[in-house]
């Protein structure tokens, strides 16, 4: 197999780049979206490399499918590559996910105390209340979708912690946040163009951007009216280094569907794979 030129584009560079093809006619977005894991593993086997070059969503992309290598990359090489996550920064607003290394370090110093041991222990009562409400209202006569149930538990917990609203006190508010956060999240799996097409309506990304605006409006109004312990500590702990926009962008991040989906996926997979661990 012929070696691939180095990605630095320096004609004098003698290093080889990762195997693969990222030409304009070689976009693999469709194959990737069908089954990301299968796409990665199949390509790794074909190229006999855990690092390869491809084109996804019309962008030249380096795929790293090795834990040790990606840890090294994130620690030392991220400045040499474009982080595709930033394509969705408008969807969440600027926050710690999109900050450069120096700014992220400062934001981490502000945020870590809010998620420290003492803080998390104080949230235990909230978690107990959420789980108690869930268990009492669980319909055991129907098939239980663990993924959906865990998502709802996590969302109810997050709304309580970050916005100070108990699901049992305001079911309508919970449902509104759930629906908007779902629409907002679908923007992550859409092509990041904020456009409308005649006769076809708004694209998924535009709907997500509209949902973002509504979520921010709701979050600001609810926190202005009632507040939450977390928000007050976050605001008072920022040493005046956060603008109001940056402050609320983080509240959007904490209250959106990203965390519930992650929690739901991990816990549902834990139970799904439980039978394979009987020998342990």
PDB file of C-alpha atoms in Angstrom:
ATOM      1  CA  UNK A   1       0.000   0.000   0.000  1.00  0.00           C
ATOM      2  CA  UNK A   2       1.434   3.362  -1.054  1.00  0.00           C
ATOM      3  CA  UNK A   3       2.250   5.739   1.781  1.00  0.00           C
ATOM      4  CA  UNK A   4       0.057   8.795   2.307  1.00  0.00           C
ATOM      5  CA  UNK A   5       1.727  12.239   2.320  1.00  0.00           C
ATOM      6  CA  UNK A   6       2.003  13.973   5.672  1.00  0.00           C
ATOM      7  CA  UNK A   7      -0.997  16.136   6.570  1.00  0.00           C
ATOM      8  CA  UNK A   8       1.199  19.159   7.298  1.00  0.00           C
ATOM      9  CA  UNK A   9       1.255  19.924   3.527  1.00  0.00           C
ATOM     10  CA  UNK A  10       4.909  20.893   3.706  1.00  0.00           C
ATOM     11  CA  UNK A  11       6.421  19.652   0.432  1.00  0.00           C
ATOM     12  CA  UNK A  12       9.735  19.138   2.151  1.00  0.00           C
ATOM     13  CA  UNK A  13       8.299  16.918   4.882  1.00  0.00           C
ATOM     14  CA  UNK A  14       9.416  13.285   4.632  1.00  0.00           C
ATOM     15  CA  UNK A  15       6.929  11.908   7.161  1.00  0.00           C
ATOM     16  CA  UNK A  16       3.996   9.743   6.131  1.00  0.00           C
ATOM     17  CA  UNK A  17       0.409  10.536   6.970  1.00  0.00           C
ATOM     18  CA  UNK A  18      -2.270   8.090   8.140  1.00  0.00           C
ATOM     19  CA  UNK A  19      -3.694   5.738   5.500  1.00  0.00           C
ATOM     20  CA  UNK A  20      -7.000   6.512   3.854  1.00  0.00           C
ATOM     21  CA  UNK A  21      -8.584   8.817   1.300  1.00  0.00           C
ATOM     22  CA  UNK A  22     -10.256  12.175   1.871  1.00  0.00           C
ATOM     23  CA  UNK A  23     -10.846  13.438  -1.662  1.00  0.00           C
ATOM     24  CA  UNK A  24     -13.924  15.480  -2.555  1.00  0.00           C
ATOM     25  CA  UNK A  25     -15.609  12.447  -4.115  1.00  0.00           C
ATOM     26  CA  UNK A  26     -14.796  10.182  -1.192  1.00  0.00           C
ATOM     27  CA  UNK A  27     -17.242  11.457   1.423  1.00  0.00           C
ATOM     28  CA  UNK A  28     -18.299   8.650   3.763  1.00  0.00           C
ATOM     29  CA  UNK A  29     -20.997  10.443   5.756  1.00  0.00           C
ATOM     30  CA  UNK A  30     -23.787   8.066   4.721  1.00  0.00           C
ATOM     31  CA  UNK A  31     -21.792   4.954   5.667  1.00  0.00           C
ATOM     32  CA  UNK A  32     -20.735   6.558   8.935  1.00  0.00           C
ATOM     33  CA  UNK A  33     -24.264   7.566   9.967  1.00  0.00           C
ATOM     34  CA  UNK A  34     -25.666   4.097   9.231  1.00  0.00           C
ATOM     35  CA  UNK A  35     -23.424   2.534  11.873  1.00  0.00           C
ATOM     36  CA  UNK A  36     -20.506   4.618  13.217  1.00  0.00           C
ATOM     37  CA  UNK A  37     -18.882   1.741  15.123  1.00  0.00           C
ATOM     38  CA  UNK A  38     -19.098  -0.659  12.179  1.00  0.00           C
ATOM     39  CA  UNK A  39     -17.736   2.003   9.818  1.00  0.00           C
ATOM     40  CA  UNK A  40     -14.721   2.637  12.051  1.00  0.00           C
ATOM     41  CA  UNK A  41     -13.933  -1.039  12.660  1.00  0.00           C
ATOM     42  CA  UNK A  42     -14.388  -2.022   9.005  1.00  0.00           C
ATOM     43  CA  UNK A  43     -12.132   0.804   7.831  1.00  0.00           C
ATOM     44  CA  UNK A  44      -9.505   0.004  10.472  1.00  0.00           C
ATOM     45  CA  UNK A  45      -9.435  -3.638   9.323  1.00  0.00           C
ATOM     46  CA  UNK A  46      -9.283  -2.659   5.669  1.00  0.00           C
ATOM     47  CA  UNK A  47      -6.421  -0.181   6.155  1.00  0.00           C
ATOM     48  CA  UNK A  48      -4.780  -2.216   8.934  1.00  0.00           C
ATOM     49  CA  UNK A  49      -4.485   0.889  11.082  1.00  0.00           C
ATOM     50  CA  UNK A  50      -6.301   2.282  14.139  1.00  0.00           C
ATOM     51  CA  UNK A  51      -5.748   5.781  12.728  1.00  0.00           C
ATOM     52  CA  UNK A  52      -7.009   6.676   9.289  1.00  0.00           C
ATOM     53  CA  UNK A  53      -7.973   9.557   7.037  1.00  0.00           C
ATOM     54  CA  UNK A  54     -11.460   9.949   5.582  1.00  0.00           C
ATOM     55  CA  UNK A  55     -13.985  12.608   4.620  1.00  0.00           C
ATOM     56  CA  UNK A  56     -17.082  13.134   6.762  1.00  0.00           C
ATOM     57  CA  UNK A  57     -19.697  15.828   6.239  1.00  0.00           C
ATOM     58  CA  UNK A  58     -17.528  17.229   3.418  1.00  0.00           C
ATOM     59  CA  UNK A  59     -14.545  17.785   5.715  1.00  0.00           C
ATOM     60  CA  UNK A  60     -11.191  16.041   5.751  1.00  0.00           C
ATOM     61  CA  UNK A  61     -11.252  13.990   8.943  1.00  0.00           C
ATOM     62  CA  UNK A  62      -8.679  12.034  10.947  1.00  0.00           C
ATOM     63  CA  UNK A  63     -10.228   9.119  12.861  1.00  0.00           C
ATOM     64  CA  UNK A  64      -8.339   7.851  15.934  1.00  0.00           C
ATOM     65  CA  UNK A  65      -9.666   4.515  17.197  1.00  0.00           C
ATOM     66  CA  UNK A  66      -7.111   3.788  19.898  1.00  0.00           C
ATOM     67  CA  UNK A  67      -7.483   4.936  23.521  1.00  0.00           C
ATOM     68  CA  UNK A  68      -3.776   5.508  24.160  1.00  0.00           C
ATOM     69  CA  UNK A  69      -3.314   7.449  20.933  1.00  0.00           C
ATOM     70  CA  UNK A  70      -6.373   9.635  21.423  1.00  0.00           C
ATOM     71  CA  UNK A  71      -5.304  10.412  24.997  1.00  0.00           C
ATOM     72  CA  UNK A  72      -1.928  11.518  23.683  1.00  0.00           C
ATOM     73  CA  UNK A  73      -3.575  13.514  20.910  1.00  0.00           C
ATOM     74  CA  UNK A  74      -5.874  15.386  23.271  1.00  0.00           C
ATOM     75  CA  UNK A  75      -2.957  16.191  25.548  1.00  0.00           C
ATOM     76  CA  UNK A  76      -0.408  17.291  22.971  1.00  0.00           C
ATOM     77  CA  UNK A  77      -1.669  17.613  19.397  1.00  0.00           C
ATOM     78  CA  UNK A  78      -5.093  19.248  19.441  1.00  0.00           C
ATOM     79  CA  UNK A  79      -3.737  22.652  18.376  1.00  0.00           C
ATOM     80  CA  UNK A  80      -2.572  21.173  15.065  1.00  0.00           C
ATOM     81  CA  UNK A  81      -6.039  20.078  13.992  1.00  0.00           C
ATOM     82  CA  UNK A  82      -9.474  21.629  13.612  1.00  0.00           C
ATOM     83  CA  UNK A  83     -11.931  20.366  16.210  1.00  0.00           C
ATOM     84  CA  UNK A  84     -15.092  19.484  14.289  1.00  0.00           C
ATOM     85  CA  UNK A  85     -17.115  19.906  17.482  1.00  0.00           C
ATOM     86  CA  UNK A  86     -16.779  23.656  16.987  1.00  0.00           C
ATOM     87  CA  UNK A  87     -19.095  23.397  13.977  1.00  0.00           C
ATOM     88  CA  UNK A  88     -21.878  23.166  16.560  1.00  0.00           C
ATOM     89  CA  UNK A  89     -20.765  25.981  18.843  1.00  0.00           C
ATOM     90  CA  UNK A  90     -23.691  28.140  17.693  1.00  0.00           C
ATOM     91  CA  UNK A  91     -26.029  25.397  18.846  1.00  0.00           C
ATOM     92  CA  UNK A  92     -24.863  25.651  22.455  1.00  0.00           C
ATOM     93  CA  UNK A  93     -23.255  29.066  22.543  1.00  0.00           C
ATOM     94  CA  UNK A  94     -19.674  29.543  23.651  1.00  0.00           C
ATOM     95  CA  UNK A  95     -18.868  27.477  26.746  1.00  0.00           C
ATOM     96  CA  UNK A  96     -16.161  25.231  28.179  1.00  0.00           C
ATOM     97  CA  UNK A  97     -16.653  22.660  25.399  1.00  0.00           C
ATOM     98  CA  UNK A  98     -15.447  25.118  22.767  1.00  0.00           C
ATOM     99  CA  UNK A  99     -12.939  27.129  24.803  1.00  0.00           C
ATOM    100  CA  UNK A 100      -9.231  27.102  24.031  1.00  0.00           C
ATOM    101  CA  UNK A 101      -6.868  25.485  26.535  1.00  0.00           C
ATOM    102  CA  UNK A 102      -6.188  28.582  28.642  1.00  0.00           C
ATOM    103  CA  UNK A 103      -9.824  29.652  28.893  1.00  0.00           C
ATOM    104  CA  UNK A 104     -10.929  26.085  29.579  1.00  0.00           C
ATOM    105  CA  UNK A 105      -8.484  25.912  32.485  1.00  0.00           C
ATOM    106  CA  UNK A 106      -9.981  29.049  34.023  1.00  0.00           C
ATOM    107  CA  UNK A 107     -13.539  27.818  33.529  1.00  0.00           C
ATOM    108  CA  UNK A 108     -12.596  24.475  35.065  1.00  0.00           C
ATOM    109  CA  UNK A 109     -11.371  26.239  38.212  1.00  0.00           C
ATOM    110  CA  UNK A 110     -14.748  27.949  38.528  1.00  0.00           C
ATOM    111  CA  UNK A 111     -16.840  24.868  37.802  1.00  0.00           C
ATOM    112  CA  UNK A 112     -15.007  22.122  39.695  1.00  0.00           C
ATOM    113  CA  UNK A 113     -16.025  23.297  43.192  1.00  0.00           C
ATOM    114  CA  UNK A 114     -19.664  23.149  42.098  1.00  0.00           C
ATOM    115  CA  UNK A 115     -19.255  19.445  41.324  1.00  0.00           C
ATOM    116  CA  UNK A 116     -16.937  18.578  44.224  1.00  0.00           C
ATOM    117  CA  UNK A 117     -17.599  15.938  46.875  1.00  0.00           C
ATOM    118  CA  UNK A 118     -19.340  18.269  49.301  1.00  0.00           C
ATOM    119  CA  UNK A 119     -21.540  19.752  46.581  1.00  0.00           C
ATOM    120  CA  UNK A 120     -22.535  16.377  45.156  1.00  0.00           C
ATOM    121  CA  UNK A 121     -23.390  15.047  48.618  1.00  0.00           C
ATOM    122  CA  UNK A 122     -25.784  17.960  49.080  1.00  0.00           C
ATOM    123  CA  UNK A 123     -27.573  16.906  45.884  1.00  0.00           C
ATOM    124  CA  UNK A 124     -28.305  13.413  47.247  1.00  0.00           C
ATOM    125  CA  UNK A 125     -31.663  14.481  48.678  1.00  0.00           C
ATOM    126  CA  UNK A 126     -32.724  15.718  45.244  1.00  0.00           C
ATOM    127  CA  UNK A 127     -31.739  12.397  43.658  1.00  0.00           C
ATOM    128  CA  UNK A 128     -33.649  10.465  46.322  1.00  0.00           C
ATOM    129  CA  UNK A 129     -36.771  12.564  45.672  1.00  0.00           C
ATOM    130  CA  UNK A 130     -36.513  12.078  41.902  1.00  0.00           C
ATOM    131  CA  UNK A 131     -36.065   8.311  42.241  1.00  0.00           C
ATOM    132  CA  UNK A 132     -38.918   8.075  44.729  1.00  0.00           C
ATOM    133  CA  UNK A 133     -41.274   9.896  42.370  1.00  0.00           C
ATOM    134  CA  UNK A 134     -40.136   7.733  39.445  1.00  0.00           C
ATOM    135  CA  UNK A 135     -40.605   4.432  41.288  1.00  0.00           C
ATOM    136  CA  UNK A 136     -44.075   5.368  42.534  1.00  0.00           C
ATOM    137  CA  UNK A 137     -45.289   6.324  39.064  1.00  0.00           C
ATOM    138  CA  UNK A 138     -43.643   3.518  37.097  1.00  0.00           C
ATOM    139  CA  UNK A 139     -46.207   1.444  35.196  1.00  0.00           C
ATOM    140  CA  UNK A 140     -45.100  -2.170  35.653  1.00  0.00           C
ATOM    141  CA  UNK A 141     -47.915  -3.414  33.418  1.00  0.00           C
ATOM    142  CA  UNK A 142     -46.097  -2.140  30.338  1.00  0.00           C
ATOM    143  CA  UNK A 143     -42.726  -2.908  28.797  1.00  0.00           C
ATOM    144  CA  UNK A 144     -40.108  -0.605  30.300  1.00  0.00           C
ATOM    145  CA  UNK A 145     -37.729   1.240  27.994  1.00  0.00           C
ATOM    146  CA  UNK A 146     -34.763   1.625  30.322  1.00  0.00           C
ATOM    147  CA  UNK A 147     -33.013   4.137  28.076  1.00  0.00           C
ATOM    148  CA  UNK A 148     -36.024   6.481  28.054  1.00  0.00           C
ATOM    149  CA  UNK A 149     -36.621   6.021  31.777  1.00  0.00           C
ATOM    150  CA  UNK A 150     -33.015   6.830  32.684  1.00  0.00           C
ATOM    151  CA  UNK A 151     -33.103   9.873  30.393  1.00  0.00           C
ATOM    152  CA  UNK A 152     -36.206  11.197  32.146  1.00  0.00           C
ATOM    153  CA  UNK A 153     -34.715  10.569  35.593  1.00  0.00           C
ATOM    154  CA  UNK A 154     -31.544  12.431  34.641  1.00  0.00           C
ATOM    155  CA  UNK A 155     -33.451  15.335  33.086  1.00  0.00           C
ATOM    156  CA  UNK A 156     -35.693  15.680  36.149  1.00  0.00           C
ATOM    157  CA  UNK A 157     -32.612  15.663  38.385  1.00  0.00           C
ATOM    158  CA  UNK A 158     -30.791  18.239  36.238  1.00  0.00           C
ATOM    159  CA  UNK A 159     -33.756  20.602  36.076  1.00  0.00           C
ATOM    160  CA  UNK A 160     -34.063  20.433  39.850  1.00  0.00           C
ATOM    161  CA  UNK A 161     -30.353  21.033  40.514  1.00  0.00           C
ATOM    162  CA  UNK A 162     -29.665  23.627  37.850  1.00  0.00           C
ATOM    163  CA  UNK A 163     -32.984  25.454  37.660  1.00  0.00           C
ATOM    164  CA  UNK A 164     -34.514  24.729  41.039  1.00  0.00           C
ATOM    165  CA  UNK A 165     -37.699  23.204  39.599  1.00  0.00           C
ATOM    166  CA  UNK A 166     -39.121  19.935  40.897  1.00  0.00           C
ATOM    167  CA  UNK A 167     -40.807  17.785  38.267  1.00  0.00           C
ATOM    168  CA  UNK A 168     -43.576  16.883  40.714  1.00  0.00           C
ATOM    169  CA  UNK A 169     -44.330  20.573  41.276  1.00  0.00           C
ATOM    170  CA  UNK A 170     -44.492  21.537  37.603  1.00  0.00           C
ATOM    171  CA  UNK A 171     -45.098  18.662  35.200  1.00  0.00           C
ATOM    172  CA  UNK A 172     -45.937  21.085  32.401  1.00  0.00           C
ATOM    173  CA  UNK A 173     -42.570  22.808  32.757  1.00  0.00           C
ATOM    174  CA  UNK A 174     -40.756  19.460  32.702  1.00  0.00           C
ATOM    175  CA  UNK A 175     -42.589  18.367  29.557  1.00  0.00           C
ATOM    176  CA  UNK A 176     -41.818  21.680  27.841  1.00  0.00           C
ATOM    177  CA  UNK A 177     -38.099  21.398  28.626  1.00  0.00           C
ATOM    178  CA  UNK A 178     -38.071  17.754  27.558  1.00  0.00           C
ATOM    179  CA  UNK A 179     -39.608  18.499  24.159  1.00  0.00           C
ATOM    180  CA  UNK A 180     -37.458  21.550  23.464  1.00  0.00           C
ATOM    181  CA  UNK A 181     -34.252  19.846  24.586  1.00  0.00           C
ATOM    182  CA  UNK A 182     -35.008  16.908  22.301  1.00  0.00           C
ATOM    183  CA  UNK A 183     -35.495  19.228  19.302  1.00  0.00           C
ATOM    184  CA  UNK A 184     -32.358  21.114  20.306  1.00  0.00           C
ATOM    185  CA  UNK A 185     -30.298  17.911  20.539  1.00  0.00           C
ATOM    186  CA  UNK A 186     -31.335  16.730  17.085  1.00  0.00           C
ATOM    187  CA  UNK A 187     -29.366  19.661  15.708  1.00  0.00           C
ATOM    188  CA  UNK A 188     -26.202  17.786  16.672  1.00  0.00           C
ATOM    189  CA  UNK A 189     -27.080  15.064  14.166  1.00  0.00           C
ATOM    190  CA  UNK A 190     -28.039  17.555  11.453  1.00  0.00           C
ATOM    191  CA  UNK A 191     -25.915  19.335   8.907  1.00  0.00           C
ATOM    192  CA  UNK A 192     -24.972  22.615  10.681  1.00  0.00           C
ATOM    193  CA  UNK A 193     -26.694  25.059   8.325  1.00  0.00           C
ATOM    194  CA  UNK A 194     -29.315  27.416   9.724  1.00  0.00           C
ATOM    195  CA  UNK A 195     -31.576  27.525   6.643  1.00  0.00           C
ATOM    196  CA  UNK A 196     -35.137  26.964   5.499  1.00  0.00           C
ATOM    197  CA  UNK A 197     -35.959  25.277   2.182  1.00  0.00           C
ATOM    198  CA  UNK A 198     -39.162  26.316   0.354  1.00  0.00           C
ATOM    199  CA  UNK A 199     -41.849  23.594   0.363  1.00  0.00           C
ATOM    200  CA  UNK A 200     -39.706  21.447   2.713  1.00  0.00           C
ATOM    201  CA  UNK A 201     -39.868  23.634   5.813  1.00  0.00           C
ATOM    202  CA  UNK A 202     -37.090  24.211   8.300  1.00  0.00           C
ATOM    203  CA  UNK A 203     -34.096  21.896   8.460  1.00  0.00           C
ATOM    204  CA  UNK A 204     -33.236  20.033  11.646  1.00  0.00           C
ATOM    205  CA  UNK A 205     -30.447  22.445  12.509  1.00  0.00           C
ATOM    206  CA  UNK A 206     -32.652  25.524  12.152  1.00  0.00           C
ATOM    207  CA  UNK A 207     -35.319  23.910  14.335  1.00  0.00           C
ATOM    208  CA  UNK A 208     -32.603  23.191  16.879  1.00  0.00           C
ATOM    209  CA  UNK A 209     -31.431  26.804  16.835  1.00  0.00           C
ATOM    210  CA  UNK A 210     -35.010  27.966  17.390  1.00  0.00           C
ATOM    211  CA  UNK A 211     -35.312  25.511  20.295  1.00  0.00           C
ATOM    212  CA  UNK A 212     -32.073  26.866  21.748  1.00  0.00           C
ATOM    213  CA  UNK A 213     -33.474  30.399  21.801  1.00  0.00           C
ATOM    214  CA  UNK A 214     -36.643  29.196  23.530  1.00  0.00           C
ATOM    215  CA  UNK A 215     -34.666  27.178  26.075  1.00  0.00           C
ATOM    216  CA  UNK A 216     -32.438  30.129  26.928  1.00  0.00           C
ATOM    217  CA  UNK A 217     -35.476  32.357  27.324  1.00  0.00           C
ATOM    218  CA  UNK A 218     -37.124  29.833  29.672  1.00  0.00           C
ATOM    219  CA  UNK A 219     -33.929  29.288  31.670  1.00  0.00           C
ATOM    220  CA  UNK A 220     -33.367  33.017  32.157  1.00  0.00           C
ATOM    221  CA  UNK A 221     -36.977  33.642  33.153  1.00  0.00           C
ATOM    222  CA  UNK A 222     -37.122  30.728  35.590  1.00  0.00           C
ATOM    223  CA  UNK A 223     -33.798  31.570  37.244  1.00  0.00           C
ATOM    224  CA  UNK A 224     -34.769  35.239  37.517  1.00  0.00           C
ATOM    225  CA  UNK A 225     -38.043  34.278  39.200  1.00  0.00           C
ATOM    226  CA  UNK A 226     -36.901  31.501  41.534  1.00  0.00           C
ATOM    227  CA  UNK A 227     -33.174  30.923  41.102  1.00  0.00           C
ATOM    228  CA  UNK A 228     -31.323  27.813  42.252  1.00  0.00           C
ATOM    229  CA  UNK A 229     -28.556  27.191  44.760  1.00  0.00           C
ATOM    230  CA  UNK A 230     -26.266  25.963  41.983  1.00  0.00           C
ATOM    231  CA  UNK A 231     -26.853  29.020  39.823  1.00  0.00           C
ATOM    232  CA  UNK A 232     -26.293  31.460  42.674  1.00  0.00           C
ATOM    233  CA  UNK A 233     -23.017  29.771  43.632  1.00  0.00           C
ATOM    234  CA  UNK A 234     -21.956  29.619  39.998  1.00  0.00           C
ATOM    235  CA  UNK A 235     -22.642  33.326  39.530  1.00  0.00           C
ATOM    236  CA  UNK A 236     -20.950  34.325  42.783  1.00  0.00           C
ATOM    237  CA  UNK A 237     -17.951  32.047  42.233  1.00  0.00           C
ATOM    238  CA  UNK A 238     -16.952  33.331  38.808  1.00  0.00           C
ATOM    239  CA  UNK A 239     -14.875  36.236  40.148  1.00  0.00           C
ATOM    240  CA  UNK A 240     -16.566  38.465  37.568  1.00  0.00           C
ATOM    241  CA  UNK A 241     -14.696  36.630  34.806  1.00  0.00           C
ATOM    242  CA  UNK A 242     -17.867  35.346  33.128  1.00  0.00           C
ATOM    243  CA  UNK A 243     -20.125  37.480  31.025  1.00  0.00           C
ATOM    244  CA  UNK A 244     -23.879  37.028  31.431  1.00  0.00           C
ATOM    245  CA  UNK A 245     -23.983  35.315  28.038  1.00  0.00           C
ATOM    246  CA  UNK A 246     -21.272  32.824  29.025  1.00  0.00           C
ATOM    247  CA  UNK A 247     -23.009  32.187  32.341  1.00  0.00           C
ATOM    248  CA  UNK A 248     -26.338  31.294  30.721  1.00  0.00           C
ATOM    249  CA  UNK A 249     -24.671  29.296  27.947  1.00  0.00           C
ATOM    250  CA  UNK A 250     -23.332  26.986  30.631  1.00  0.00           C
ATOM    251  CA  UNK A 251     -26.761  26.737  32.242  1.00  0.00           C
ATOM    252  CA  UNK A 252     -28.108  25.718  28.827  1.00  0.00           C
ATOM    253  CA  UNK A 253     -25.374  23.079  28.543  1.00  0.00           C
ATOM    254  CA  UNK A 254     -26.192  21.666  31.985  1.00  0.00           C
ATOM    255  CA  UNK A 255     -29.954  21.661  31.355  1.00  0.00           C
ATOM    256  CA  UNK A 256     -30.052  20.351  27.769  1.00  0.00           C
ATOM    257  CA  UNK A 257     -30.466  16.752  26.552  1.00  0.00           C
ATOM    258  CA  UNK A 258     -26.737  15.979  26.308  1.00  0.00           C
ATOM    259  CA  UNK A 259     -26.282  14.817  29.914  1.00  0.00           C
ATOM    260  CA  UNK A 260     -29.551  12.792  30.123  1.00  0.00           C
ATOM    261  CA  UNK A 261     -28.712  11.037  26.852  1.00  0.00           C
ATOM    262  CA  UNK A 262     -25.253  10.160  28.119  1.00  0.00           C
ATOM    263  CA  UNK A 263     -26.613   8.902  31.452  1.00  0.00           C
ATOM    264  CA  UNK A 264     -29.369   6.966  29.708  1.00  0.00           C
ATOM    265  CA  UNK A 265     -26.944   5.296  27.304  1.00  0.00           C
ATOM    266  CA  UNK A 266     -24.434   4.271  29.984  1.00  0.00           C
ATOM    267  CA  UNK A 267     -26.981   2.904  32.462  1.00  0.00           C
ATOM    268  CA  UNK A 268     -29.084   1.132  29.817  1.00  0.00           C
ATOM    269  CA  UNK A 269     -25.939  -0.506  28.413  1.00  0.00           C
ATOM    270  CA  UNK A 270     -24.922  -1.517  31.932  1.00  0.00           C
ATOM    271  CA  UNK A 271     -28.136  -3.502  32.341  1.00  0.00           C
ATOM    272  CA  UNK A 272     -28.051  -4.758  28.751  1.00  0.00           C
ATOM    273  CA  UNK A 273     -24.588  -6.227  29.224  1.00  0.00           C
ATOM    274  CA  UNK A 274     -25.254  -7.496  32.769  1.00  0.00           C
ATOM    275  CA  UNK A 275     -25.816 -11.104  31.660  1.00  0.00           C
ATOM    276  CA  UNK A 276     -22.322 -11.193  30.138  1.00  0.00           C
ATOM    277  CA  UNK A 277     -20.738 -10.435  33.508  1.00  0.00           C
ATOM    278  CA  UNK A 278     -22.163 -13.404  35.437  1.00  0.00           C
ATOM    279  CA  UNK A 279     -18.786 -15.134  35.377  1.00  0.00           C
ATOM    280  CA  UNK A 280     -17.075 -12.191  37.134  1.00  0.00           C
TER     281      UNK A 280
END
